[in-house]
Amino acid sequence: MSEKKNWPLWEIFVRSKNGLEHRHFGSLHAADADMAMENARDVYTRRNEGVSIWVVESKHITASNPEENGEFFEPAADKVYRHPTFYELPDELKHM
Amino acid sequence: MNFTHLREKNKMNTETLKDYILEIADNSLILGQRFGELCGHGPSLETDIALTNMSLDLFGQVRSYYQYIAQLSEEEKTEDDIAFLRLERDYKNVLLVEQPNTDFGYVITRQYFFDVFHLMLMQQLQYSKDETLSAIAKKGIKEVSYHKRFSGDWLKRLGDGTKESHERVQKAVNDLWPYTNELFEMTEAATAATEAGVGVDAGQLKEPYYKEVSELLKEATLEVPESKYFHKGGKQGVHTEHMGYILSDMQFMQRTYPGMKW
């Protein structure tokens, strides 16, 4: 199985219940999308975790660079007013 | 008019029913045990988990069958007694499922050869007049459908893969092919069960089975063997030399520590 070393990495997203979004569950190796789907079923949903699976080859994901975290994320840190917590809500409004 | 004799004819003897259930259940037990041997030894982490998952599916089915047999037995028996305390000749599994895990090609081929039959059997057994067997089959269909999808996909990958994978899986196909015909052999118990509307006429599955398997083998660029000689004996309890080793491994705990529970 020297081939195995060349199997690409896939990212697995599982939706656990109807109405909830797919969440990233982890990653695994597979030769192609079909195999990735079966492997994902066997590795990540055997404890009844899911009703839907997405697989995407890891190379298709563009990730932000941790070295750029400063310029990327820190400017948002002192802008609390962007949270919608400054509105006065009427008492009749529940579950907000 | 008196129809009593007709009713008698259609009513199954309990011992015969138990024999028939063993024929079906022991296949899942021994194949499950073969998969269990691979736990931690699969060719990749993902396939390792897949193989053990299937093992657990099969053991789940086995438990339902053996619990039913225990319930039908007059003497007090548990599912564990039936699984672990019989002698080799009392196991009724076909020879195919006891063949060793020679390599991944053999594991997949053995699995596919069994899965195609297993699914056909479950699809018929769900209409059994016996409600318990019908319920076990209905639950099993979904599990076995996935097993066949897994083994069939892998057989295609190996057959139509590299030169080495092709050669090795073709060897497995050639070696295991002579064990396929036994799947369709009708024992006395199976015949009685079929007449009573409880069992499945396995003989009728033979033609669609070989058609389906041959088509997949061709798709996998593999040659369909033309063997005229087939092995049999498992259903009568006459096993290959591998069976004793499987049982000594499987029965060790219960024989050494009788009544032991996890």
Tab-separated table of C-alpha atoms in Angstrom:
chain	number	residue	atom	x	y	z
A	1	MET	CA	0.000	0.000	0.000
A	2	SER	CA	2.672	2.518	-0.958
A	3	GLU	CA	-0.166	4.405	-2.640
A	4	LYS	CA	-1.644	5.199	0.734
A	5	LYS	CA	0.974	7.854	1.378
A	6	ASN	CA	-0.379	9.767	-1.573
A	7	TRP	CA	-4.004	9.776	-0.508
A	8	PRO	CA	-5.006	13.412	-0.127
A	9	LEU	CA	-6.497	14.884	3.009
A	10	TRP	CA	-10.213	15.691	3.215
A	11	GLU	CA	-12.112	17.908	5.607
A	12	ILE	CA	-15.343	16.458	6.924
A	13	PHE	CA	-18.437	18.448	7.788
A	14	VAL	CA	-21.408	16.781	9.462
A	15	ARG	CA	-24.895	18.085	10.135
A	16	SER	CA	-26.052	16.512	13.321
A	17	LYS	CA	-29.763	17.247	13.203
A	18	ASN	CA	-32.241	18.681	10.749
A	19	GLY	CA	-32.203	22.452	11.079
A	20	LEU	CA	-28.648	22.716	12.366
A	21	GLU	CA	-25.742	23.664	10.148
A	22	HIS	CA	-22.891	21.400	9.060
A	23	ARG	CA	-19.981	21.590	11.456
A	24	HIS	CA	-16.356	20.717	10.907
A	25	PHE	CA	-15.809	17.289	12.509
A	26	GLY	CA	-12.246	16.547	11.499
A	27	SER	CA	-10.198	15.310	8.590
A	28	LEU	CA	-9.206	12.003	7.041
A	29	HIS	CA	-7.363	10.477	4.111
A	30	ALA	CA	-9.088	9.104	1.017
A	31	ALA	CA	-8.264	8.504	-2.619
A	32	ASP	CA	-11.303	10.357	-3.930
A	33	ALA	CA	-14.591	11.947	-2.925
A	34	ASP	CA	-16.534	8.666	-2.873
A	35	MET	CA	-14.036	7.045	-0.582
A	36	ALA	CA	-13.892	10.166	1.567
A	37	MET	CA	-17.672	9.992	1.938
A	38	GLU	CA	-17.622	6.337	3.026
A	39	ASN	CA	-14.689	6.895	5.352
A	40	ALA	CA	-16.447	9.891	6.877
A	41	ARG	CA	-19.557	7.793	7.431
A	42	ASP	CA	-17.503	5.106	9.170
A	43	VAL	CA	-15.224	7.364	11.172
A	44	TYR	CA	-17.501	10.229	12.181
A	45	THR	CA	-21.116	9.040	12.212
A	46	ARG	CA	-20.945	5.600	13.790
A	47	ARG	CA	-22.290	6.933	17.081
A	48	ASN	CA	-25.361	8.300	15.400
A	49	GLU	CA	-23.915	11.806	15.101
A	50	GLY	CA	-25.181	12.793	11.705
A	51	VAL	CA	-27.881	13.100	9.095
A	52	SER	CA	-25.788	14.723	6.376
A	53	ILE	CA	-22.133	14.762	5.402
A	54	TRP	CA	-20.063	17.160	3.282
A	55	VAL	CA	-16.534	16.286	2.256
A	56	VAL	CA	-14.101	18.725	0.697
A	57	GLU	CA	-10.501	18.172	-0.215
A	58	SER	CA	-8.374	20.145	2.210
A	59	LYS	CA	-6.410	21.855	-0.557
A	60	HIS	CA	-9.578	23.640	-1.654
A	61	ILE	CA	-9.824	25.442	1.654
A	62	THR	CA	-8.012	28.764	1.885
A	63	ALA	CA	-7.161	29.484	5.488
A	64	SER	CA	-6.244	32.779	7.064
A	65	ASN	CA	-2.613	33.134	7.978
A	66	PRO	CA	-1.994	33.037	11.761
A	67	GLU	CA	0.869	35.509	11.314
A	68	GLU	CA	-1.638	38.040	10.050
A	69	ASN	CA	-3.925	37.618	13.034
A	70	GLY	CA	-2.993	41.103	14.242
A	71	GLU	CA	-4.225	43.034	11.239
A	72	PHE	CA	-7.028	40.573	10.636
A	73	PHE	CA	-8.706	40.277	13.993
A	74	GLU	CA	-7.396	42.749	16.541
A	75	PRO	CA	-9.065	45.852	15.033
A	76	ALA	CA	-12.420	44.287	15.938
A	77	ALA	CA	-11.478	43.828	19.580
A	78	ASP	CA	-12.335	47.370	20.792
A	79	LYS	CA	-15.548	47.850	18.854
A	80	VAL	CA	-18.035	46.510	21.340
A	81	TYR	CA	-20.728	48.747	19.837
A	82	ARG	CA	-20.941	46.301	16.962
A	83	HIS	CA	-22.686	43.866	19.268
A	84	PRO	CA	-26.397	44.589	19.243
A	85	THR	CA	-26.501	44.978	23.028
A	86	PHE	CA	-27.200	48.725	23.195
A	87	TYR	CA	-30.790	48.632	22.084
A	88	GLU	CA	-33.577	49.088	24.549
A	89	LEU	CA	-36.001	46.267	24.000
A	90	PRO	CA	-39.665	46.485	24.871
A	91	ASP	CA	-40.653	44.053	27.650
A	92	GLU	CA	-43.083	42.262	25.350
A	93	LEU	CA	-40.203	41.041	23.248
A	94	LYS	CA	-39.020	37.677	24.524
A	95	HIS	CA	-36.260	35.297	23.534
A	96	MET	CA	-33.801	37.858	22.207
B	1	MET	CA	-63.546	-31.690	5.771
B	2	ASN	CA	-60.626	-31.916	8.099
B	3	PHE	CA	-57.689	-29.665	7.379
B	4	THR	CA	-55.626	-30.574	10.404
B	5	HIS	CA	-53.058	-32.450	8.359
B	6	LEU	CA	-52.477	-29.374	6.196
B	7	ARG	CA	-51.881	-27.182	9.186
B	8	GLU	CA	-49.476	-29.744	10.602
B	9	LYS	CA	-47.575	-29.806	7.371
B	10	ASN	CA	-47.085	-26.045	7.449
B	11	LYS	CA	-46.173	-25.893	11.080
B	12	MET	CA	-42.483	-26.103	11.747
B	13	ASN	CA	-40.811	-28.287	14.254
B	14	THR	CA	-38.924	-26.098	16.760
B	15	GLU	CA	-35.676	-28.036	16.434
B	16	THR	CA	-35.765	-27.594	12.673
B	17	LEU	CA	-36.418	-23.892	13.063
B	18	LYS	CA	-33.446	-23.584	15.415
B	19	ASP	CA	-31.223	-25.399	12.901
B	20	TYR	CA	-32.349	-23.053	10.184
B	21	ILE	CA	-31.651	-19.953	12.281
B	22	LEU	CA	-28.174	-21.272	13.099
B	23	GLU	CA	-27.446	-21.663	9.397
B	24	ILE	CA	-28.086	-17.966	8.914
B	25	ALA	CA	-26.709	-16.663	12.206
B	26	ASP	CA	-23.426	-18.596	12.268
B	27	ASN	CA	-22.383	-16.952	9.002
B	28	SER	CA	-22.593	-13.550	10.652
B	29	LEU	CA	-20.819	-14.786	13.771
B	30	ILE	CA	-17.813	-16.272	12.016
B	31	LEU	CA	-17.490	-13.449	9.486
B	32	GLY	CA	-17.776	-10.955	12.344
B	33	GLN	CA	-15.013	-12.814	14.163
B	34	ARG	CA	-12.796	-12.662	11.071
B	35	PHE	CA	-13.319	-8.893	10.954
B	36	GLY	CA	-12.628	-8.668	14.658
B	37	GLU	CA	-9.200	-10.178	14.055
B	38	LEU	CA	-8.441	-7.148	11.892
B	39	CYS	CA	-9.151	-4.625	14.632
B	40	GLY	CA	-6.028	-2.480	14.815
B	41	HIS	CA	-4.579	-4.183	11.722
B	42	GLY	CA	-6.546	-2.562	8.901
B	43	PRO	CA	-4.595	-1.148	5.981
B	44	SER	CA	-5.471	2.404	7.022
B	45	LEU	CA	-7.105	3.942	10.051
B	46	GLU	CA	-10.281	4.668	8.085
B	47	THR	CA	-10.677	1.154	6.665
B	48	ASP	CA	-9.796	-0.335	10.035
B	49	ILE	CA	-12.746	1.460	11.601
B	50	ALA	CA	-14.990	0.506	8.685
B	51	LEU	CA	-14.148	-3.193	9.070
B	52	THR	CA	-14.784	-3.168	12.805
B	53	ASN	CA	-18.051	-1.303	12.260
B	54	MET	CA	-19.200	-4.105	9.994
B	55	SER	CA	-18.066	-6.656	12.525
B	56	LEU	CA	-20.280	-5.004	15.123
B	57	ASP	CA	-23.223	-4.893	12.709
B	58	LEU	CA	-22.862	-8.632	12.216
B	59	PHE	CA	-22.539	-9.352	15.936
B	60	GLY	CA	-25.663	-7.284	16.543
B	61	GLN	CA	-27.572	-9.496	14.130
B	62	VAL	CA	-26.085	-12.606	15.714
B	63	ARG	CA	-27.271	-11.543	19.144
B	64	SER	CA	-30.846	-11.186	17.921
B	65	TYR	CA	-30.775	-14.622	16.294
B	66	TYR	CA	-29.185	-16.352	19.287
B	67	GLN	CA	-31.520	-14.664	21.753
B	68	TYR	CA	-34.370	-16.015	19.690
B	69	ILE	CA	-32.882	-19.525	19.686
B	70	ALA	CA	-32.363	-19.308	23.450
B	71	GLN	CA	-36.002	-18.323	23.799
B	72	LEU	CA	-37.081	-21.317	21.688
B	73	SER	CA	-34.927	-23.744	23.699
B	74	GLU	CA	-36.474	-25.840	26.409
B	75	GLU	CA	-33.368	-26.027	28.550
B	76	GLU	CA	-32.085	-22.797	29.988
B	77	LYS	CA	-29.649	-21.230	27.531
B	78	THR	CA	-28.209	-17.800	26.896
B	79	GLU	CA	-27.001	-16.198	23.692
B	80	ASP	CA	-23.446	-16.602	25.008
B	81	ASP	CA	-23.850	-20.374	25.428
B	82	ILE	CA	-24.896	-20.608	21.809
B	83	ALA	CA	-22.099	-18.383	20.566
B	84	PHE	CA	-19.245	-19.780	22.638
B	85	LEU	CA	-19.980	-23.255	23.935
B	86	ARG	CA	-20.724	-25.352	20.885
B	87	LEU	CA	-18.389	-27.854	19.262
B	88	GLU	CA	-17.040	-27.276	15.773
B	89	ARG	CA	-19.491	-29.687	14.146
B	90	ASP	CA	-22.415	-27.737	15.625
B	91	TYR	CA	-21.556	-24.535	13.761
B	92	LYS	CA	-23.496	-24.335	10.504
B	93	ASN	CA	-21.754	-21.441	8.743
B	94	VAL	CA	-20.670	-21.772	5.127
B	95	LEU	CA	-16.986	-22.408	4.421
B	96	LEU	CA	-16.629	-19.038	2.672
B	97	VAL	CA	-16.868	-16.947	5.828
B	98	GLU	CA	-14.226	-18.924	7.750
B	99	GLN	CA	-11.534	-18.402	5.094
B	100	PRO	CA	-8.561	-16.461	6.476
B	101	ASN	CA	-7.687	-12.763	6.194
B	102	THR	CA	-4.836	-13.567	3.805
B	103	ASP	CA	-4.580	-9.951	2.647
B	104	PHE	CA	-6.919	-7.006	2.094
B	105	GLY	CA	-7.859	-8.434	-1.316
B	106	TYR	CA	-9.115	-11.635	0.313
B	107	VAL	CA	-10.902	-9.712	3.047
B	108	ILE	CA	-12.769	-7.595	0.511
B	109	THR	CA	-13.515	-10.433	-1.915
B	110	ARG	CA	-14.809	-12.742	0.814
B	111	GLN	CA	-16.923	-9.886	2.086
B	112	TYR	CA	-18.361	-9.002	-1.300
B	113	PHE	CA	-19.125	-12.631	-2.168
B	114	PHE	CA	-21.008	-12.936	1.097
B	115	ASP	CA	-22.666	-9.491	1.068
B	116	VAL	CA	-24.403	-9.987	-2.267
B	117	PHE	CA	-25.927	-13.215	-0.993
B	118	HIS	CA	-26.627	-11.791	2.464
B	119	LEU	CA	-28.571	-8.835	1.122
B	120	MET	CA	-30.648	-11.028	-1.193
B	121	LEU	CA	-31.386	-13.350	1.706
B	122	MET	CA	-32.447	-10.507	4.022
B	123	GLN	CA	-34.631	-8.986	1.322
B	124	GLN	CA	-36.553	-12.272	1.139
B	125	LEU	CA	-36.427	-13.097	4.825
B	126	GLN	CA	-38.216	-9.877	5.682
B	127	TYR	CA	-41.374	-11.550	4.322
B	128	SER	CA	-40.949	-14.581	6.581
B	129	LYS	CA	-44.065	-15.716	8.422
B	130	ASP	CA	-41.890	-15.825	11.498
B	131	GLU	CA	-42.215	-12.322	12.952
B	132	THR	CA	-38.886	-12.370	14.766
B	133	LEU	CA	-36.918	-13.415	11.693
B	134	SER	CA	-38.790	-10.870	9.640
B	135	ALA	CA	-37.908	-8.102	12.112
B	136	ILE	CA	-34.226	-9.082	12.251
B	137	ALA	CA	-34.083	-9.107	8.442
B	138	LYS	CA	-35.733	-5.692	8.123
B	139	LYS	CA	-33.181	-4.160	10.461
B	140	GLY	CA	-30.329	-6.042	8.774
B	141	ILE	CA	-31.136	-4.845	5.259
B	142	LYS	CA	-29.812	-1.331	5.889
B	143	GLU	CA	-26.625	-2.604	7.504
B	144	VAL	CA	-25.949	-5.202	4.847
B	145	SER	CA	-26.691	-2.737	2.026
B	146	TYR	CA	-23.843	-0.619	3.300
B	147	HIS	CA	-21.542	-3.637	3.662
B	148	LYS	CA	-22.124	-4.498	0.025
B	149	ARG	CA	-21.543	-0.928	-1.057
B	150	PHE	CA	-18.251	-0.869	0.861
B	151	SER	CA	-16.942	-4.234	-0.339
B	152	GLY	CA	-18.167	-3.695	-3.921
B	153	ASP	CA	-16.513	-0.271	-4.144
B	154	TRP	CA	-13.260	-1.669	-2.819
B	155	LEU	CA	-13.358	-4.638	-5.142
B	156	LYS	CA	-13.630	-2.232	-8.077
B	157	ARG	CA	-10.797	-0.100	-6.737
B	158	LEU	CA	-8.501	-3.070	-6.223
B	159	GLY	CA	-9.411	-4.748	-9.500
B	160	ASP	CA	-9.116	-1.573	-11.523
B	161	GLY	CA	-6.266	-0.180	-9.435
B	162	THR	CA	-2.567	-0.871	-9.768
B	163	LYS	CA	-1.005	-3.902	-11.433
B	164	GLU	CA	-0.240	-5.377	-8.041
B	165	SER	CA	-3.691	-4.796	-6.567
B	166	HIS	CA	-5.272	-6.264	-9.692
B	167	GLU	CA	-3.159	-9.424	-9.559
B	168	ARG	CA	-3.654	-9.944	-5.853
B	169	VAL	CA	-7.402	-9.433	-5.872
B	170	GLN	CA	-7.784	-11.668	-8.929
B	171	LYS	CA	-6.018	-14.389	-6.965
B	172	ALA	CA	-8.421	-13.882	-4.079
B	173	VAL	CA	-11.384	-14.059	-6.481
B	174	ASN	CA	-10.060	-17.294	-8.006
B	175	ASP	CA	-9.390	-18.855	-4.602
B	176	LEU	CA	-12.682	-17.894	-2.995
B	177	TRP	CA	-14.971	-18.500	-5.977
B	178	PRO	CA	-15.270	-22.276	-5.313
B	179	TYR	CA	-16.801	-21.441	-1.924
B	180	THR	CA	-19.698	-19.436	-3.360
B	181	ASN	CA	-21.918	-22.268	-4.526
B	182	GLU	CA	-22.481	-23.556	-1.002
B	183	LEU	CA	-24.464	-20.411	-0.220
B	184	PHE	CA	-27.338	-21.809	-2.290
B	185	GLU	CA	-27.314	-25.340	-0.967
B	186	MET	CA	-30.632	-26.260	0.627
B	187	THR	CA	-30.394	-28.306	3.810
B	188	GLU	CA	-33.303	-30.274	5.256
B	189	ALA	CA	-33.923	-27.489	7.735
B	190	ALA	CA	-33.873	-24.833	5.019
B	191	THR	CA	-36.270	-26.839	2.868
B	192	ALA	CA	-38.681	-27.348	5.770
B	193	ALA	CA	-38.435	-23.662	6.693
B	194	THR	CA	-39.150	-22.633	3.119
B	195	GLU	CA	-42.161	-24.928	2.873
B	196	ALA	CA	-43.505	-23.422	6.084
B	197	GLY	CA	-43.145	-19.909	4.664
B	198	VAL	CA	-40.530	-19.113	7.304
B	199	GLY	CA	-37.344	-19.572	5.336
B	200	VAL	CA	-35.941	-18.474	1.992
B	201	ASP	CA	-35.460	-20.703	-1.026
B	202	ALA	CA	-31.752	-19.974	-1.467
B	203	GLY	CA	-31.687	-21.926	-4.734
B	204	GLN	CA	-33.705	-19.167	-6.357
B	205	LEU	CA	-31.076	-16.600	-5.431
B	206	LYS	CA	-28.353	-18.394	-7.341
B	207	GLU	CA	-28.982	-17.006	-10.803
B	208	PRO	CA	-29.378	-13.350	-9.799
B	209	TYR	CA	-26.375	-13.758	-7.489
B	210	TYR	CA	-23.967	-14.924	-10.173
B	211	LYS	CA	-25.320	-12.334	-12.569
B	212	GLU	CA	-24.700	-9.490	-10.135
B	213	VAL	CA	-21.286	-10.724	-9.007
B	214	SER	CA	-20.106	-11.358	-12.566
B	215	GLU	CA	-21.149	-7.883	-13.658
B	216	LEU	CA	-19.228	-6.254	-10.835
B	217	LEU	CA	-16.157	-8.389	-11.477
B	218	LYS	CA	-16.198	-7.311	-15.113
B	219	GLU	CA	-16.575	-3.685	-14.094
B	220	ALA	CA	-13.571	-4.214	-11.825
B	221	THR	CA	-11.666	-5.507	-14.897
B	222	LEU	CA	-11.412	-8.913	-13.214
B	223	GLU	CA	-11.944	-12.281	-14.794
B	224	VAL	CA	-14.943	-14.315	-13.752
B	225	PRO	CA	-13.615	-17.763	-12.762
B	226	GLU	CA	-15.015	-20.765	-14.545
B	227	SER	CA	-14.629	-23.323	-11.804
B	228	LYS	CA	-16.848	-26.360	-12.066
B	229	TYR	CA	-15.851	-27.717	-8.678
B	230	PHE	CA	-17.191	-26.216	-5.522
B	231	HIS	CA	-16.527	-26.853	-1.854
B	232	LYS	CA	-19.301	-27.573	0.587
B	233	GLY	CA	-19.862	-29.041	4.024
B	234	GLY	CA	-20.143	-26.018	6.293
B	235	LYS	CA	-23.905	-26.242	6.548
B	236	GLN	CA	-23.495	-29.826	7.772
B	237	GLY	CA	-20.845	-28.772	10.270
B	238	VAL	CA	-17.947	-30.168	8.246
B	239	HIS	CA	-15.516	-27.262	8.196
B	240	THR	CA	-12.129	-26.394	6.727
B	241	GLU	CA	-8.978	-26.563	8.829
B	242	HIS	CA	-9.320	-22.850	9.652
B	243	MET	CA	-12.434	-23.295	11.757
B	244	GLY	CA	-10.721	-24.892	14.743
B	245	TYR	CA	-8.349	-21.956	15.066
B	246	ILE	CA	-11.193	-19.453	14.890
B	247	LEU	CA	-13.101	-21.287	17.596
B	248	SER	CA	-10.142	-21.729	19.917
B	249	ASP	CA	-9.556	-17.984	19.725
B	250	MET	CA	-13.221	-17.096	20.053
B	251	GLN	CA	-14.135	-19.590	22.765
B	252	PHE	CA	-11.004	-19.198	24.877
B	253	MET	CA	-12.452	-16.799	27.438
B	254	GLN	CA	-15.699	-18.672	28.043
B	255	ARG	CA	-13.934	-22.028	28.210
B	256	THR	CA	-11.257	-20.770	30.583
B	257	TYR	CA	-13.536	-18.684	32.776
B	258	PRO	CA	-16.960	-20.334	32.479
B	259	GLY	CA	-19.867	-17.930	32.883
B	260	MET	CA	-17.560	-14.917	32.678
B	261	LYS	CA	-19.257	-11.614	31.869
B	262	TRP	CA	-17.756	-8.367	30.626
